[in-house]
Coordinates of N, CA and C in Angstrom, one line a residue:
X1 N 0.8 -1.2 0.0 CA 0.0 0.0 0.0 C 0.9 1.2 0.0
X2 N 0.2 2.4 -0.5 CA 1.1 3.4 -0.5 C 0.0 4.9 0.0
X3 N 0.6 5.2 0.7 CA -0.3 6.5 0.9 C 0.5 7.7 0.8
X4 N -0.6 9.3 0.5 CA -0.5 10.5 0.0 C -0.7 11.1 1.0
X5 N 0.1 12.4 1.4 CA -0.4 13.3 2.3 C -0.2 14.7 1.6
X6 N -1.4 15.7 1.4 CA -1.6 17.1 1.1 C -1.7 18.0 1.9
X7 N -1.2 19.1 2.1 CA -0.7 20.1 3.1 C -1.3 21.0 2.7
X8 N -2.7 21.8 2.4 CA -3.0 23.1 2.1 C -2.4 24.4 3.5
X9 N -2.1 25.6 3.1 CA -2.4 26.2 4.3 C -2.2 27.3 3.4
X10 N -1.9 28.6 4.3 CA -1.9 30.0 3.4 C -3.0 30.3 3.4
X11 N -2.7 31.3 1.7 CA -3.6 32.2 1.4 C -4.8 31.0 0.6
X12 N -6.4 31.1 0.8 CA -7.4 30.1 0.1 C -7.7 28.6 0.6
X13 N -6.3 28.3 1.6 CA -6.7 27.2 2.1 C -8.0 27.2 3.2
X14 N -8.7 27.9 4.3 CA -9.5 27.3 4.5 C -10.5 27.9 3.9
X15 N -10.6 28.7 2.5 CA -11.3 28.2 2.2 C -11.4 27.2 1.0
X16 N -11.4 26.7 0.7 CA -10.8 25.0 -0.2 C -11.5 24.6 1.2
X17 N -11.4 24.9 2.4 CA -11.4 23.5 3.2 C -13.0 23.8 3.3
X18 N -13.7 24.7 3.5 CA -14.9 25.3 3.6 C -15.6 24.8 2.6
X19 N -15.1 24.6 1.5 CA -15.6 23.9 0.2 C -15.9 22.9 0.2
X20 N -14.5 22.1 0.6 CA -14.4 20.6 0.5 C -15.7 20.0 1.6
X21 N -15.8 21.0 2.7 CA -16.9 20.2 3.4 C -18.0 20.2 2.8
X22 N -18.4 21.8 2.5 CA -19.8 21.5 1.5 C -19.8 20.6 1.0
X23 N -18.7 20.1 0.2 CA -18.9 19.0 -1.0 C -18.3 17.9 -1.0
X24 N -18.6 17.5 0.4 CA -18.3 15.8 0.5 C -18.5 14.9 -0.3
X25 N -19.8 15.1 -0.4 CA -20.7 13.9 -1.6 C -19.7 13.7 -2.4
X26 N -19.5 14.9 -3.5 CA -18.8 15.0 -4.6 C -17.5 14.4 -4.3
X27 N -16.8 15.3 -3.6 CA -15.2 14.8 -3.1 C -14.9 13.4 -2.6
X28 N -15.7 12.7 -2.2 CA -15.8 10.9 -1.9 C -16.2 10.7 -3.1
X29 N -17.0 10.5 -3.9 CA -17.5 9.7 -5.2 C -16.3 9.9 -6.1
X30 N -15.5 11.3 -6.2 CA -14.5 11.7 -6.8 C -13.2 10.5 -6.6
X31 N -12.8 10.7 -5.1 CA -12.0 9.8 -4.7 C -12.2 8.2 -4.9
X32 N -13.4 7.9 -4.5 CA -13.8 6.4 -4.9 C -13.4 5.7 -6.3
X33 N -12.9 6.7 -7.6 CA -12.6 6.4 -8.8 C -11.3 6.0 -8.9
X34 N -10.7 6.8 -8.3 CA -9.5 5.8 -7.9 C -8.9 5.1 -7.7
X35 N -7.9 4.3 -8.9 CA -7.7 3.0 -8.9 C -6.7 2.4 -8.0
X36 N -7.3 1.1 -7.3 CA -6.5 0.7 -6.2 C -6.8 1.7 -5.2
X37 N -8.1 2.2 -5.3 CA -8.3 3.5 -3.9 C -8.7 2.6 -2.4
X38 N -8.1 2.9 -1.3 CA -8.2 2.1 -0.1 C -8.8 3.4 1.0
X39 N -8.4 3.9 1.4 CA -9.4 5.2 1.9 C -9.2 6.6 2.0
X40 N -9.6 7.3 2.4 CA -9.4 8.8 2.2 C -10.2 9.7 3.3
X41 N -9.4 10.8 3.7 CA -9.4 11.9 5.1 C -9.2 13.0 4.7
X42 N -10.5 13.8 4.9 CA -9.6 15.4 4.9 C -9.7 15.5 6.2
X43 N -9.0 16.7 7.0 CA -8.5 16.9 8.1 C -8.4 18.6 8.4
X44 N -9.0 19.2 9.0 CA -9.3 20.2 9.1 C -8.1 21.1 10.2
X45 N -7.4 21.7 9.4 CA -6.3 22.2 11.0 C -7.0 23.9 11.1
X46 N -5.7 24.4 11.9 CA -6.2 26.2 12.0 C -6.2 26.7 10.9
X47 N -4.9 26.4 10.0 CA -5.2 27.1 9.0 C -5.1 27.1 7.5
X48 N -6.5 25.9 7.3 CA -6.5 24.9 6.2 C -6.6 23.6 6.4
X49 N -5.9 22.8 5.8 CA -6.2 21.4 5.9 C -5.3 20.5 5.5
X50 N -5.7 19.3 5.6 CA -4.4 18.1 5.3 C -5.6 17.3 5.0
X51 N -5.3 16.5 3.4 CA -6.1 15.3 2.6 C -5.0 13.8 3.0
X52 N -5.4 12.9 3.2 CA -4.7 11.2 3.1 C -5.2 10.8 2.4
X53 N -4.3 10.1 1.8 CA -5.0 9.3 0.6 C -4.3 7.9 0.3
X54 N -4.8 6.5 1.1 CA -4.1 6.0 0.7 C -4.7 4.8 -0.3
X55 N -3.9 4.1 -0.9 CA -4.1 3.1 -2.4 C -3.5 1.6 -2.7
X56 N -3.7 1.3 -3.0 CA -3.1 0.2 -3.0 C -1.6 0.0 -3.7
X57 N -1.8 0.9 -4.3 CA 0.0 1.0 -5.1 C 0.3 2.5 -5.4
X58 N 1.5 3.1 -5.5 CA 1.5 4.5 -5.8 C 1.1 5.0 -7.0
X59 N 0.9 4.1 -8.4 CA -0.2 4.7 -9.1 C -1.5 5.1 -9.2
X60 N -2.0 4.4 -7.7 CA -2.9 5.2 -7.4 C -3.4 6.5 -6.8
X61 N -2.2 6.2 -5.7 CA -1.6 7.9 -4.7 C -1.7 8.7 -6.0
X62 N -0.5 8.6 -7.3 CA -0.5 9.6 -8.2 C -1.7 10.3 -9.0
X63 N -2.6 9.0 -9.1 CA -3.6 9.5 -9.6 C -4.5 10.2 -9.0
X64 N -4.7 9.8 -7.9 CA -5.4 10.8 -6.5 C -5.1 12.3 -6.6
X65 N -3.2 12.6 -6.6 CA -3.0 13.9 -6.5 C -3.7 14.6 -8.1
X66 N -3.7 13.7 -9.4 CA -3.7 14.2 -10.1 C -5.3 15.0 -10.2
X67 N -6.1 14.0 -9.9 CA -7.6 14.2 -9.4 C -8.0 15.0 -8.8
X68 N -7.2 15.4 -7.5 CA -7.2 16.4 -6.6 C -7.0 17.7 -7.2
X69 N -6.0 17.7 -8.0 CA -5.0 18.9 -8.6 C -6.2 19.3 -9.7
X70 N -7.2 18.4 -10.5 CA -7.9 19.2 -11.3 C -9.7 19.5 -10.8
X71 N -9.9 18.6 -9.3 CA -11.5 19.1 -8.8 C -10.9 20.4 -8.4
X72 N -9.5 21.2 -7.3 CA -9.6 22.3 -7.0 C -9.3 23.3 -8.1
X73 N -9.1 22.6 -9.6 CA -8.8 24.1 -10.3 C -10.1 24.3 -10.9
X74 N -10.9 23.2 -11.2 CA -12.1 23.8 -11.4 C -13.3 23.6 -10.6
X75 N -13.4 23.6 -9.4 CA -14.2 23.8 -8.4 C -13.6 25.2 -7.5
X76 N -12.1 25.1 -7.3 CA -11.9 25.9 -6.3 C -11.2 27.3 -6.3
X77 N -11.0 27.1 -7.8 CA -9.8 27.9 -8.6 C -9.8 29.6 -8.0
X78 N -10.8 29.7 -7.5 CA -10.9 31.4 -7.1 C -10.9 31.6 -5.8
X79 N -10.5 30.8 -4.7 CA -10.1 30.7 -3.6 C -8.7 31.3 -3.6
X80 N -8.1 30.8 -4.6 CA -6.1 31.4 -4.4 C -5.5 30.3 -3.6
X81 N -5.7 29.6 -3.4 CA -5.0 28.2 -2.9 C -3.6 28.0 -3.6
X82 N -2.8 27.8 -3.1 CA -1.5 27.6 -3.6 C -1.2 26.2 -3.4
X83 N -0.2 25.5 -4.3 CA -0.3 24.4 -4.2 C -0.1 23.5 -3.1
X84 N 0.1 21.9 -2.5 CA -0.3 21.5 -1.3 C 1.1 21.0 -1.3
X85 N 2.1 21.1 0.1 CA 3.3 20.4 1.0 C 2.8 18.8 0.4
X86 N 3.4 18.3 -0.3 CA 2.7 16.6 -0.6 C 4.0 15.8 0.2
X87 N 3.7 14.9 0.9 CA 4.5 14.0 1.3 C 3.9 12.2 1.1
X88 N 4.5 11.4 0.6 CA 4.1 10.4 0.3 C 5.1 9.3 0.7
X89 N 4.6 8.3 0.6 CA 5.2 6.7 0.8 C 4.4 5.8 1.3
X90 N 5.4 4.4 1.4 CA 4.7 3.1 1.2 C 4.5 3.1 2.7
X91 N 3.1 2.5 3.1 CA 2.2 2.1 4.2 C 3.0 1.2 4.9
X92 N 3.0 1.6 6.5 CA 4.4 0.1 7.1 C 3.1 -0.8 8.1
X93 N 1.6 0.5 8.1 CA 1.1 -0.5 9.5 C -0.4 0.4 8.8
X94 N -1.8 -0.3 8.4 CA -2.5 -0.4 8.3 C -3.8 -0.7 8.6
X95 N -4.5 -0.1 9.8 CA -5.4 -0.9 10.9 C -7.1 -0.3 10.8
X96 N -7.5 -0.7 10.6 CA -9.4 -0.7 10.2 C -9.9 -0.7 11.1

């Protein structure tokens, strides 16, 4: 398994994060497409947020970012969100 971590913060991140809640529905059904998708977290901090994403292999992680990278440019594009701290790697401990 491999999982994604996105770092919003700055200028537009909470609101992206303000967004993303409104539009859970959307943003799960979005993620659910995901190949090799295993689960997903947004996470609300002071200022902005942090997305997990993890997959079954990192072509999934990659596709996730890529997914992500195009619902916020045309869902969130006029927020001013700058791009997200991404940190990624392979899963050591997994628990449901």
């Amino acid at each position: 398994m491999h999982a994604i971590v996105r770092t919003y913060s700055g200028k537009g991140a909470k609101e992206l994060f303000d967004l993303l809640e409104k539009r859970k529905a959307d943003v799960e059904k979005l993620m659910r497409t995901v190949t090799g998708f295993s689960n997903y977290a947004l996470i609300r901090t002071a200022d902005g947020g942090v997305s997990v994403t993890v997959c079954k292999d990192k072509a999934g992680t990659d596709e996730s970012l890529k997914k992500a990278k195009e619902w916020i440019k045309e869902h969130a594009g006029n927020t001013g969100v700058g791009a997200p701290t991404v940190l990624e790697g392979a899963v050591l401990l997994h628990v449901k």
